[in-house]
Amino acid sequence: MPDAPPPPLNMADVQRSVASELDRIAPVLDDLGRRFAEAGHELALVGGPVRDAMLGRQHNDLDFTTSAHPDETERLIKDWADAIWDMGRGFGTIGCRKGPWQVEITTYRSEAYDPDSRKPEVDFGDTLDGDLGRRDFTVNAMAVRVPGREVEDPYGGIVDLAHRVLRTPGRPEDSFSDDPLRMMRAARFAAQLGFTVDPAVVEAMRAMANRIEIISAERVRDELVKLVCAPYPRLGLTLLVDTGLAALVLPELPALALERDEHHRHKDVYQHTLTVLEQAIDLEDRLPDGGPDFVTRFAALMHDVGKPRTRRFLADGTVTFHHHDVVGAKITRKRMKALRFSNDAIDEVSRLVELHLRFHGYGTGEWTDSAVRRYVRDAGDQLDRLHVLTRADCTTRNRRKAERLRRTYGELEARIARLAEQEELDAIRPDLDGNQIMEILGIGPGRGVGEAYRFLLELRMDHGPMSEEDAGAALRDWWASR
């Protein structure tokens, strides 16, 4: 399982971490600070980089805030930066690159959402404290003035950081009214940092959950991806469900909290799902690129979403979920389309959901080689992820049963490896190509070639590799019997 959230911070450790990180990024801090000060403007490192410096985390994406307006900012960095971009000019932001650092410098500002608008109205401010007050959480409302390196913390962010608590600088209702996406960000930061969320913030999220509906699907999707790929996704997902936000952005998740039947003959599907997600995270080192891997994690989260729709109670009190894999794949595809995921991501996650039960037909190893080939063919380039998902889906408390399932799946993986070595399973094709089919049958391009190709592919699955002569004879017999 993912590690437990870390304990409270020691303030001496915080001070040392900040000093060390500021020294590391001094080439940017000191130079930029002098430039802006000499021009009569304030400049401060702000937000995530300050928070992460206190947590001992390094990164090269640096955010600054300034009293200078965008045109003046651009003038001041024109002969300093290696490259400049201004796509965020309308929001007061000028971006640049200096060596290994990506830098964004934003004019002091205030922004708020119109009650029915998805886009903020931006006004420039004139003080650092005012700028910090409009930020989402106190741990992101800290700044370091440069070049002097004075820490500004008007809202108690350092104390909240030490205690690993998320609070808003002002009333959470005002913060979430200004930008409803901050409710999603609360869940995301809980998942990323292992923080608890202040009860007042939770209550505001619960009361204002419907405000999330004015936010674009793309912005919701991006927050969800960051949450799922975080070290402690269970914390964030639980918060979304408990506050009612999940019912609006990912309703399939709270729907898994099925009422248990009086005989307790099926698992709590919601808790089971969160456990599968955590077990999939533990297995990510089996993937070629390691983790965090969004596709595997989201497939784990969605693998049982077909159960509520397929649940049936039988006369003897047992519960069935027949075809929940196929139904779940369709539900997953629909939800991911609504969240504007790429077609590739939709296809990958949906395929894993559809295949997650396939292994259970393996029994104790009764599959023929042809069945193993079909398993590999159907998984395609998602085979490694399917291995992880299938193993993670074993959450039984019966140790003997769990060990038997792990051992049996290990045997299946070994068979796949042996067949792959013998037959190049990852590129299974018929023993004859289209040109050979047309030559043997004396036909031209058309539907008959496709039918013959599919026949030969099934033949290849059933019998393994064949010689060109044997494949040709089988093709002629099949064609003659049509």
Tab-separated table of C-alpha atoms in Angstrom:
chain	number	residue	atom	x	y	z
A	1	MET	CA	0.000	0.000	0.000
A	2	PRO	CA	1.156	3.617	-0.454
A	3	ASP	CA	3.027	4.895	2.575
A	4	ALA	CA	1.028	6.561	5.344
A	5	PRO	CA	0.961	10.387	5.172
A	6	PRO	CA	4.082	11.885	6.760
A	7	PRO	CA	4.083	13.275	10.333
A	8	PRO	CA	4.064	17.005	11.259
A	9	LEU	CA	7.116	19.030	10.271
A	10	ASN	CA	9.805	20.320	12.595
A	11	MET	CA	10.190	24.105	12.212
A	12	ALA	CA	13.980	23.926	12.334
A	13	ASP	CA	13.872	21.471	9.437
A	14	VAL	CA	11.587	23.863	7.535
A	15	GLN	CA	14.046	26.736	7.957
A	16	ARG	CA	16.978	24.622	6.817
A	17	SER	CA	15.057	23.356	3.789
A	18	VAL	CA	14.108	26.875	2.719
A	19	ALA	CA	17.640	28.217	3.083
A	20	SER	CA	19.067	25.311	1.103
A	21	GLU	CA	16.578	25.655	-1.752
A	22	LEU	CA	16.966	29.443	-1.970
A	23	ASP	CA	20.715	28.980	-2.224
A	24	ARG	CA	20.210	26.461	-5.025
A	25	ILE	CA	18.054	28.821	-7.104
A	26	ALA	CA	20.061	31.929	-6.188
A	27	PRO	CA	21.233	32.505	-9.789
A	28	VAL	CA	17.630	33.306	-10.681
A	29	LEU	CA	16.467	34.887	-7.421
A	30	ASP	CA	19.284	37.337	-6.901
A	31	ASP	CA	19.664	38.473	-10.495
A	32	LEU	CA	15.956	38.949	-11.137
A	33	GLY	CA	15.436	40.579	-7.751
A	34	ARG	CA	18.100	43.212	-8.445
A	35	ARG	CA	16.701	43.975	-11.892
A	36	PHE	CA	13.202	44.614	-10.608
A	37	ALA	CA	14.385	46.529	-7.511
A	38	GLU	CA	16.569	48.845	-9.588
A	39	ALA	CA	13.515	49.572	-11.767
A	40	GLY	CA	11.495	50.463	-8.675
A	41	HIS	CA	9.345	47.290	-8.618
A	42	GLU	CA	8.719	44.572	-6.051
A	43	LEU	CA	9.355	40.915	-6.892
A	44	ALA	CA	8.674	37.809	-4.801
A	45	LEU	CA	8.936	34.053	-5.207
A	46	VAL	CA	5.455	32.800	-4.452
A	47	GLY	CA	3.110	29.818	-4.142
A	48	GLY	CA	4.137	26.237	-4.845
A	49	PRO	CA	7.915	26.832	-5.051
A	50	VAL	CA	7.896	28.398	-1.557
A	51	ARG	CA	5.729	25.616	-0.142
A	52	ASP	CA	7.867	22.924	-1.714
A	53	ALA	CA	11.080	24.569	-0.523
A	54	MET	CA	9.751	24.256	3.032
A	55	LEU	CA	8.940	20.595	2.395
A	56	GLY	CA	12.456	19.943	1.095
A	57	ARG	CA	11.263	19.358	-2.463
A	58	GLN	CA	13.209	20.737	-5.406
A	59	HIS	CA	11.950	21.698	-8.832
A	60	ASN	CA	12.942	24.123	-11.542
A	61	ASP	CA	9.539	25.698	-12.255
A	62	LEU	CA	9.576	29.033	-10.432
A	63	ASP	CA	6.601	31.363	-9.949
A	64	PHE	CA	7.063	35.024	-9.117
A	65	THR	CA	4.649	37.853	-8.459
A	66	THR	CA	5.474	41.528	-9.032
A	67	SER	CA	4.176	45.056	-8.881
A	68	ALA	CA	5.313	45.494	-12.505
A	69	HIS	CA	2.742	45.190	-15.273
A	70	PRO	CA	3.368	42.675	-18.070
A	71	ASP	CA	4.925	45.134	-20.550
A	72	GLU	CA	7.414	46.313	-17.933
A	73	THR	CA	8.171	42.726	-16.887
A	74	GLU	CA	8.908	41.796	-20.484
A	75	ARG	CA	11.226	44.795	-20.847
A	76	LEU	CA	13.140	43.891	-17.683
A	77	ILE	CA	13.820	40.286	-18.677
A	78	LYS	CA	14.302	40.808	-22.416
A	79	ASP	CA	18.111	40.736	-22.303
A	80	TRP	CA	18.260	38.291	-19.365
A	81	ALA	CA	16.128	35.314	-20.406
A	82	ASP	CA	17.116	32.678	-22.944
A	83	ALA	CA	13.548	32.631	-24.314
A	84	ILE	CA	10.332	34.534	-23.564
A	85	TRP	CA	6.649	33.709	-24.143
A	86	ASP	CA	3.551	35.733	-23.388
A	87	MET	CA	0.545	33.437	-23.870
A	88	GLY	CA	-0.594	34.389	-20.359
A	89	ARG	CA	-0.310	38.132	-20.901
A	90	GLY	CA	-4.076	38.538	-20.584
A	91	PHE	CA	-3.789	37.117	-17.053
A	92	GLY	CA	-0.765	39.281	-16.265
A	93	THR	CA	1.810	36.538	-16.808
A	94	ILE	CA	5.062	36.603	-18.779
A	95	GLY	CA	6.974	33.333	-19.016
A	96	CYS	CA	10.615	32.704	-19.781
A	97	ARG	CA	13.426	30.180	-19.635
A	98	LYS	CA	16.794	30.815	-18.037
A	99	GLY	CA	19.165	27.876	-18.243
A	100	PRO	CA	17.453	24.927	-16.511
A	101	TRP	CA	14.740	27.100	-14.939
A	102	GLN	CA	11.251	27.759	-16.253
A	103	VAL	CA	10.058	31.084	-14.844
A	104	GLU	CA	6.621	32.733	-14.767
A	105	ILE	CA	6.256	36.293	-13.517
A	106	THR	CA	2.724	37.525	-12.824
A	107	THR	CA	1.537	40.988	-11.900
A	108	TYR	CA	-0.153	41.332	-8.500
A	109	ARG	CA	-3.753	40.545	-9.212
A	110	SER	CA	-7.192	39.725	-7.975
A	111	GLU	CA	-9.544	37.488	-9.879
A	112	ALA	CA	-13.070	36.224	-9.387
A	113	TYR	CA	-15.628	34.193	-11.277
A	114	ASP	CA	-18.904	35.610	-12.393
A	115	PRO	CA	-21.530	33.219	-10.942
A	116	ASP	CA	-22.254	31.804	-14.387
A	117	SER	CA	-18.847	32.109	-16.050
A	118	ARG	CA	-16.112	29.531	-16.548
A	119	LYS	CA	-13.433	32.197	-16.994
A	120	PRO	CA	-12.058	34.525	-14.309
A	121	GLU	CA	-12.202	38.279	-14.533
A	122	VAL	CA	-8.674	39.561	-13.894
A	123	ASP	CA	-7.789	42.886	-12.256
A	124	PHE	CA	-4.252	43.934	-11.373
A	125	GLY	CA	-3.541	44.608	-7.704
A	126	ASP	CA	-0.944	46.810	-6.039
A	127	THR	CA	0.259	44.923	-2.929
A	128	LEU	CA	1.866	41.575	-2.221
A	129	ASP	CA	-0.446	40.904	0.736
A	130	GLY	CA	-3.472	41.539	-1.463
A	131	ASP	CA	-2.136	39.142	-4.063
A	132	LEU	CA	-1.488	36.449	-1.457
A	133	GLY	CA	-4.984	36.849	-0.056
A	134	ARG	CA	-6.556	35.774	-3.348
A	135	ARG	CA	-4.689	32.469	-3.422
A	136	ASP	CA	-6.322	29.109	-2.795
A	137	PHE	CA	-4.744	27.852	0.459
A	138	THR	CA	-2.569	29.335	3.164
A	139	VAL	CA	0.301	26.958	2.323
A	140	ASN	CA	0.295	28.487	-1.175
A	141	ALA	CA	-0.106	32.056	0.147
A	142	MET	CA	3.498	32.483	1.298
A	143	ALA	CA	6.179	34.448	-0.509
A	144	VAL	CA	9.884	35.239	-0.357
A	145	ARG	CA	10.749	38.797	-1.349
A	146	VAL	CA	13.844	39.095	-3.518
A	147	PRO	CA	16.616	39.991	-3.525
A	148	GLY	CA	16.372	40.398	0.265
A	149	ARG	CA	14.824	36.932	0.900
A	150	GLU	CA	12.317	38.136	3.508
A	151	VAL	CA	9.557	35.568	4.073
A	152	GLU	CA	5.998	36.923	3.897
A	153	ASP	CA	3.344	34.766	5.573
A	154	PRO	CA	0.308	36.931	6.380
A	155	TYR	CA	-2.138	33.999	6.694
A	156	GLY	CA	-0.262	31.479	8.829
A	157	GLY	CA	0.808	29.168	6.023
A	158	ILE	CA	3.992	28.064	7.787
A	159	VAL	CA	2.061	26.799	10.818
A	160	ASP	CA	-0.471	25.039	8.579
A	161	LEU	CA	2.363	23.502	6.590
A	162	ALA	CA	4.037	22.263	9.770
A	163	HIS	CA	0.781	20.623	10.858
A	164	ARG	CA	-0.014	19.471	7.298
A	165	VAL	CA	-3.425	21.157	7.207
A	166	LEU	CA	-5.179	22.817	4.255
A	167	ARG	CA	-6.986	26.046	5.082
A	168	THR	CA	-8.009	28.994	2.915
A	169	PRO	CA	-6.579	32.504	3.552
A	170	GLY	CA	-10.085	33.892	4.083
A	171	ARG	CA	-13.525	32.327	4.309
A	172	PRO	CA	-13.564	29.104	2.255
A	173	GLU	CA	-16.998	30.043	0.877
A	174	ASP	CA	-15.516	33.219	-0.625
A	175	SER	CA	-12.515	31.329	-2.027
A	176	PHE	CA	-14.644	28.643	-3.676
A	177	SER	CA	-17.086	31.210	-5.002
A	178	ASP	CA	-14.184	33.050	-6.660
A	179	ASP	CA	-12.866	29.835	-8.256
A	180	PRO	CA	-14.868	26.611	-7.742
A	181	LEU	CA	-11.988	24.519	-9.103
A	182	ARG	CA	-10.270	25.157	-5.774
A	183	MET	CA	-12.535	22.498	-4.284
A	184	MET	CA	-10.947	19.961	-6.626
A	185	ARG	CA	-7.546	21.386	-5.775
A	186	ALA	CA	-8.195	20.760	-2.082
A	187	ALA	CA	-8.662	17.070	-2.840
A	188	ARG	CA	-5.655	17.068	-5.143
A	189	PHE	CA	-3.346	18.667	-2.565
A	190	ALA	CA	-4.570	16.235	0.085
A	191	ALA	CA	-3.572	13.420	-2.265
A	192	GLN	CA	-0.252	14.971	-3.285
A	193	LEU	CA	0.960	16.182	0.095
A	194	GLY	CA	-0.798	13.829	2.502
A	195	PHE	CA	-2.486	16.804	4.195
A	196	THR	CA	-5.719	16.827	6.150
A	197	VAL	CA	-8.351	19.381	5.201
A	198	ASP	CA	-9.683	21.865	7.726
A	199	PRO	CA	-13.286	21.016	8.749
A	200	ALA	CA	-14.513	24.467	7.694
A	201	VAL	CA	-13.088	23.873	4.228
A	202	VAL	CA	-14.757	20.459	4.026
A	203	GLU	CA	-18.106	21.937	5.030
A	204	ALA	CA	-17.801	24.668	2.407
A	205	MET	CA	-16.974	22.057	-0.238
A	206	ARG	CA	-20.025	20.082	0.756
A	207	ALA	CA	-22.292	23.139	0.690
A	208	MET	CA	-20.931	24.517	-2.594
A	209	ALA	CA	-20.247	21.325	-4.556
A	210	ASN	CA	-22.721	22.293	-7.290
A	211	ARG	CA	-20.528	25.302	-8.166
A	212	ILE	CA	-18.094	22.890	-9.838
A	213	GLU	CA	-20.553	22.610	-12.727
A	214	ILE	CA	-19.440	25.977	-14.156
A	215	ILE	CA	-15.864	24.723	-14.542
A	216	SER	CA	-14.827	23.297	-17.908
A	217	ALA	CA	-14.450	19.536	-18.261
A	218	GLU	CA	-10.818	19.984	-19.301
A	219	ARG	CA	-9.852	21.762	-16.051
A	220	VAL	CA	-11.678	19.173	-13.953
A	221	ARG	CA	-9.948	16.401	-15.903
A	222	ASP	CA	-6.505	17.898	-15.313
A	223	GLU	CA	-7.077	18.095	-11.554
A	224	LEU	CA	-8.391	14.532	-11.519
A	225	VAL	CA	-5.311	13.239	-13.347
A	226	LYS	CA	-2.993	14.962	-10.862
A	227	LEU	CA	-5.001	13.534	-7.963
A	228	VAL	CA	-4.989	9.975	-9.288
A	229	CYS	CA	-1.239	10.140	-9.974
A	230	ALA	CA	-0.458	11.543	-6.507
A	231	PRO	CA	1.197	9.522	-3.711
A	232	TYR	CA	-1.995	9.300	-1.605
A	233	PRO	CA	-4.932	9.238	-4.055
A	234	ARG	CA	-7.232	7.533	-1.569
A	235	LEU	CA	-7.216	10.689	0.602
A	236	GLY	CA	-8.296	12.898	-2.277
A	237	LEU	CA	-10.877	10.514	-3.707
A	238	THR	CA	-12.467	9.956	-0.302
A	239	LEU	CA	-12.751	13.724	0.131
A	240	LEU	CA	-14.431	14.076	-3.268
A	241	VAL	CA	-16.951	11.387	-2.385
A	242	ASP	CA	-17.637	12.653	1.142
A	243	THR	CA	-18.273	16.223	-0.025
A	244	GLY	CA	-20.504	15.288	-2.969
A	245	LEU	CA	-18.057	16.573	-5.591
A	246	ALA	CA	-17.467	13.086	-6.959
A	247	ALA	CA	-21.207	12.747	-7.634
A	248	LEU	CA	-20.798	15.621	-10.101
A	249	VAL	CA	-17.399	14.964	-11.710
A	250	LEU	CA	-17.034	11.172	-11.380
A	251	PRO	CA	-20.444	9.826	-10.287
A	252	GLU	CA	-19.459	6.230	-11.003
A	253	LEU	CA	-17.201	6.262	-7.921
A	254	PRO	CA	-19.763	7.025	-5.172
A	255	ALA	CA	-22.220	4.734	-6.973
A	256	LEU	CA	-19.921	1.858	-5.982
A	257	ALA	CA	-20.917	2.294	-2.340
A	258	LEU	CA	-23.667	-0.289	-2.784
A	259	GLU	CA	-25.910	-1.200	0.086
A	260	ARG	CA	-24.721	-4.541	1.339
A	261	ASP	CA	-27.277	-7.322	1.412
A	262	GLU	CA	-28.355	-8.634	4.793
A	263	HIS	CA	-26.284	-11.782	4.407
A	264	HIS	CA	-23.092	-9.795	3.649
A	265	ARG	CA	-22.386	-11.991	0.650
A	266	HIS	CA	-20.651	-9.410	-1.487
A	267	LYS	CA	-17.819	-7.006	-0.815
A	268	ASP	CA	-18.106	-3.291	-0.240
A	269	VAL	CA	-17.332	-2.438	-3.872
A	270	TYR	CA	-16.311	1.149	-3.117
A	271	GLN	CA	-13.716	0.190	-0.490
A	272	HIS	CA	-12.624	-2.737	-2.640
A	273	THR	CA	-11.999	-0.329	-5.520
A	274	LEU	CA	-9.827	1.978	-3.425
A	275	THR	CA	-7.849	-1.033	-2.214
A	276	VAL	CA	-7.336	-2.242	-5.792
A	277	LEU	CA	-6.062	1.221	-6.711
A	278	GLU	CA	-3.535	1.169	-3.881
A	279	GLN	CA	-2.426	-2.369	-4.738
A	280	ALA	CA	-1.989	-1.345	-8.385
A	281	ILE	CA	0.259	1.493	-7.225
A	282	ASP	CA	2.362	-1.011	-5.275
A	283	LEU	CA	2.774	-3.069	-8.465
A	284	GLU	CA	3.749	-0.219	-10.787
A	285	ASP	CA	7.396	-1.225	-10.643
A	286	ARG	CA	6.369	-4.141	-12.883
A	287	LEU	CA	5.553	-1.691	-15.698
A	288	PRO	CA	8.285	-0.910	-18.245
A	289	ASP	CA	8.248	2.804	-17.326
A	290	GLY	CA	7.362	2.366	-13.665
A	291	GLY	CA	4.913	4.838	-12.148
A	292	PRO	CA	2.921	6.834	-11.506
A	293	ASP	CA	0.917	5.488	-14.443
A	294	PHE	CA	-2.444	7.180	-14.932
A	295	VAL	CA	-3.911	4.560	-17.284
A	296	THR	CA	-3.310	1.688	-14.865
A	297	ARG	CA	-4.516	3.686	-11.877
A	298	PHE	CA	-7.662	4.955	-13.558
A	299	ALA	CA	-8.465	1.471	-14.861
A	300	ALA	CA	-8.169	0.218	-11.264
A	301	LEU	CA	-10.534	2.986	-10.169
A	302	MET	CA	-13.080	2.190	-12.892
A	303	HIS	CA	-12.758	-1.588	-13.178
A	304	ASP	CA	-15.976	-2.361	-11.257
A	305	VAL	CA	-18.152	0.604	-12.290
A	306	GLY	CA	-20.411	-1.807	-14.178
A	307	LYS	CA	-21.447	-3.566	-10.959
A	308	PRO	CA	-24.252	-1.239	-9.816
A	309	ARG	CA	-25.999	-1.586	-13.173
A	310	THR	CA	-25.587	-5.374	-13.375
A	311	ARG	CA	-26.278	-6.355	-9.746
A	312	ARG	CA	-28.889	-9.079	-9.352
A	313	PHE	CA	-30.138	-10.829	-6.193
A	314	LEU	CA	-30.909	-14.502	-6.662
A	315	ALA	CA	-33.543	-16.506	-4.791
A	316	ASP	CA	-30.941	-18.070	-2.499
A	317	GLY	CA	-29.696	-14.633	-1.443
A	318	THR	CA	-26.520	-14.641	-3.511
A	319	VAL	CA	-25.577	-11.639	-5.615
A	320	THR	CA	-24.361	-11.645	-9.216
A	321	PHE	CA	-22.770	-9.019	-11.448
A	322	HIS	CA	-22.828	-10.790	-14.801
A	323	HIS	CA	-21.103	-8.918	-17.649
A	324	HIS	CA	-20.095	-6.019	-15.416
A	325	ASP	CA	-16.756	-5.984	-17.238
A	326	VAL	CA	-18.346	-5.215	-20.623
A	327	VAL	CA	-20.879	-2.800	-19.141
A	328	GLY	CA	-18.116	-1.135	-17.122
A	329	ALA	CA	-15.981	-0.595	-20.219
A	330	LYS	CA	-18.870	1.237	-21.903
A	331	ILE	CA	-19.490	3.371	-18.809
A	332	THR	CA	-15.778	4.164	-18.576
A	333	ARG	CA	-15.618	5.218	-22.215
A	334	LYS	CA	-18.625	7.515	-21.798
A	335	ARG	CA	-17.252	9.169	-18.646
A	336	MET	CA	-13.796	9.717	-20.119
A	337	LYS	CA	-15.305	11.264	-23.243
A	338	ALA	CA	-17.308	13.638	-21.056
A	339	LEU	CA	-14.073	14.626	-19.307
A	340	ARG	CA	-12.395	15.268	-22.683
A	341	PHE	CA	-9.693	12.622	-22.388
A	342	SER	CA	-7.717	11.758	-25.502
A	343	ASN	CA	-8.957	8.901	-27.663
A	344	ASP	CA	-5.827	6.922	-26.872
A	345	ALA	CA	-6.337	7.203	-23.111
A	346	ILE	CA	-10.011	6.278	-23.468
A	347	ASP	CA	-9.183	3.202	-25.541
A	348	GLU	CA	-6.440	2.052	-23.157
A	349	VAL	CA	-8.426	2.384	-19.941
A	350	SER	CA	-11.621	0.941	-21.437
A	351	ARG	CA	-9.785	-2.090	-22.787
A	352	LEU	CA	-8.304	-2.828	-19.369
A	353	VAL	CA	-11.717	-2.545	-17.714
A	354	GLU	CA	-13.231	-4.897	-20.288
A	355	LEU	CA	-10.459	-7.479	-19.842
A	356	HIS	CA	-9.987	-7.342	-16.074
A	357	LEU	CA	-12.085	-10.509	-15.468
A	358	ARG	CA	-10.645	-12.568	-18.321
A	359	PHE	CA	-8.027	-14.262	-16.158
A	360	HIS	CA	-10.662	-15.848	-13.923
A	361	GLY	CA	-11.570	-18.170	-16.775
A	362	TYR	CA	-8.056	-19.583	-16.493
A	363	GLY	CA	-9.070	-21.652	-13.474
A	364	THR	CA	-6.099	-23.667	-12.336
A	365	GLY	CA	-4.376	-23.591	-15.698
A	366	GLU	CA	-6.857	-25.282	-18.028
A	367	TRP	CA	-6.430	-22.775	-20.861
A	368	THR	CA	-5.069	-24.128	-24.087
A	369	ASP	CA	-2.205	-22.390	-25.846
A	370	SER	CA	-4.757	-20.901	-28.243
A	371	ALA	CA	-6.615	-19.316	-25.302
A	372	VAL	CA	-3.360	-17.846	-24.018
A	373	ARG	CA	-2.627	-16.430	-27.480
A	374	ARG	CA	-6.060	-14.792	-27.564
A	375	TYR	CA	-5.475	-13.290	-24.111
A	376	VAL	CA	-2.271	-11.710	-25.377
A	377	ARG	CA	-3.854	-10.591	-28.650
A	378	ASP	CA	-6.832	-8.984	-26.943
A	379	ALA	CA	-4.636	-7.178	-24.426
A	380	GLY	CA	-2.360	-5.917	-27.177
A	381	ASP	CA	0.005	-3.204	-25.973
A	382	GLN	CA	-1.825	-3.093	-22.624
A	383	LEU	CA	-0.622	-6.539	-21.518
A	384	ASP	CA	1.799	-5.267	-18.865
A	385	ARG	CA	-0.895	-3.024	-17.414
A	386	LEU	CA	-3.396	-5.899	-17.504
A	387	HIS	CA	-0.962	-8.023	-15.500
A	388	VAL	CA	-0.804	-5.294	-12.843
A	389	LEU	CA	-4.567	-4.684	-12.764
A	390	THR	CA	-5.415	-8.376	-12.530
A	391	ARG	CA	-2.985	-8.957	-9.683
A	392	ALA	CA	-4.208	-5.827	-7.880
A	393	ASP	CA	-7.824	-7.007	-8.141
A	394	CYS	CA	-7.146	-9.788	-5.649
A	395	THR	CA	-8.332	-8.327	-2.322
A	396	THR	CA	-9.585	-11.462	-0.580
A	397	ARG	CA	-8.789	-11.761	3.120
A	398	ASN	CA	-8.353	-15.508	2.693
A	399	ARG	CA	-4.576	-15.821	2.566
A	400	ARG	CA	-4.602	-19.272	1.003
A	401	LYS	CA	-6.966	-18.135	-1.741
A	402	ALA	CA	-4.935	-14.974	-2.346
A	403	GLU	CA	-1.704	-16.929	-2.605
A	404	ARG	CA	-3.328	-19.451	-4.957
A	405	LEU	CA	-4.522	-16.634	-7.242
A	406	ARG	CA	-1.093	-15.006	-7.263
A	407	ARG	CA	0.595	-18.324	-7.996
A	408	THR	CA	-1.854	-19.161	-10.784
A	409	TYR	CA	-1.422	-15.769	-12.419
A	410	GLY	CA	2.327	-16.184	-12.151
A	411	GLU	CA	1.976	-19.457	-14.053
A	412	LEU	CA	-0.064	-17.705	-16.752
A	413	GLU	CA	2.592	-14.998	-17.104
A	414	ALA	CA	5.249	-17.702	-17.404
A	415	ARG	CA	3.258	-19.439	-20.171
A	416	ILE	CA	2.873	-16.137	-21.995
A	417	ALA	CA	6.631	-15.575	-21.747
A	418	ARG	CA	7.404	-19.055	-23.116
A	419	LEU	CA	4.972	-18.697	-26.010
A	420	ALA	CA	6.226	-15.190	-26.716
A	421	GLU	CA	9.767	-16.462	-26.972
A	422	GLN	CA	8.701	-19.247	-29.320
A	423	GLU	CA	6.161	-17.407	-31.466
A	424	GLU	CA	6.598	-13.630	-31.154
A	425	LEU	CA	3.175	-13.303	-29.516
A	426	ASP	CA	3.288	-9.534	-29.452
A	427	ALA	CA	3.016	-9.494	-33.252
A	428	ILE	CA	0.680	-12.393	-34.030
A	429	ARG	CA	-0.413	-12.400	-37.655
A	430	PRO	CA	-1.687	-15.073	-40.029
A	431	ASP	CA	0.887	-17.254	-41.714
A	432	LEU	CA	-0.102	-15.792	-45.112
A	433	ASP	CA	-0.449	-12.139	-46.065
A	434	GLY	CA	-3.063	-10.541	-48.306
A	435	ASN	CA	-1.074	-10.951	-51.510
A	436	GLN	CA	-0.482	-14.641	-50.824
A	437	ILE	CA	-4.199	-15.138	-50.081
A	438	MET	CA	-5.218	-13.564	-53.402
A	439	GLU	CA	-2.637	-15.617	-55.309
A	440	ILE	CA	-3.644	-18.943	-53.712
A	441	LEU	CA	-7.395	-18.340	-54.136
A	442	GLY	CA	-7.163	-16.595	-57.489
A	443	ILE	CA	-9.216	-13.604	-56.310
A	444	GLY	CA	-8.739	-9.855	-56.324
A	445	PRO	CA	-9.001	-7.317	-53.510
A	446	GLY	CA	-12.335	-7.346	-51.691
A	447	ARG	CA	-14.329	-8.706	-48.803
A	448	GLY	CA	-13.242	-12.295	-49.479
A	449	VAL	CA	-9.613	-11.413	-48.705
A	450	GLY	CA	-10.620	-9.994	-45.328
A	451	GLU	CA	-12.668	-13.079	-44.502
A	452	ALA	CA	-9.773	-15.323	-45.464
A	453	TYR	CA	-7.379	-13.243	-43.371
A	454	ARG	CA	-9.603	-13.610	-40.303
A	455	PHE	CA	-9.892	-17.363	-40.879
A	456	LEU	CA	-6.107	-17.680	-41.001
A	457	LEU	CA	-5.716	-15.552	-37.878
A	458	GLU	CA	-8.069	-17.844	-35.936
A	459	LEU	CA	-6.154	-20.826	-37.322
A	460	ARG	CA	-2.934	-19.256	-36.088
A	461	MET	CA	-4.444	-18.736	-32.646
A	462	ASP	CA	-5.662	-22.337	-32.418
A	463	HIS	CA	-2.634	-24.158	-33.796
A	464	GLY	CA	0.317	-21.802	-33.532
A	465	PRO	CA	2.709	-21.139	-36.430
A	466	MET	CA	2.193	-23.179	-39.619
A	467	SER	CA	4.280	-23.608	-42.717
A	468	GLU	CA	3.228	-21.695	-45.823
A	469	GLU	CA	2.307	-24.999	-47.480
A	470	ASP	CA	0.078	-26.168	-44.601
A	471	ALA	CA	-1.551	-22.752	-44.253
A	472	GLY	CA	-2.242	-22.689	-48.005
A	473	ALA	CA	-3.844	-26.158	-47.911
A	474	ALA	CA	-6.056	-25.152	-44.949
A	475	LEU	CA	-7.041	-21.960	-46.755
A	476	ARG	CA	-8.055	-23.854	-49.907
A	477	ASP	CA	-10.148	-26.348	-47.895
A	478	TRP	CA	-11.888	-23.517	-46.042
A	479	TRP	CA	-12.558	-21.614	-49.279
A	480	ALA	CA	-13.984	-24.720	-50.963
A	481	SER	CA	-16.327	-25.409	-48.048
A	482	ARG	CA	-17.785	-21.876	-47.869
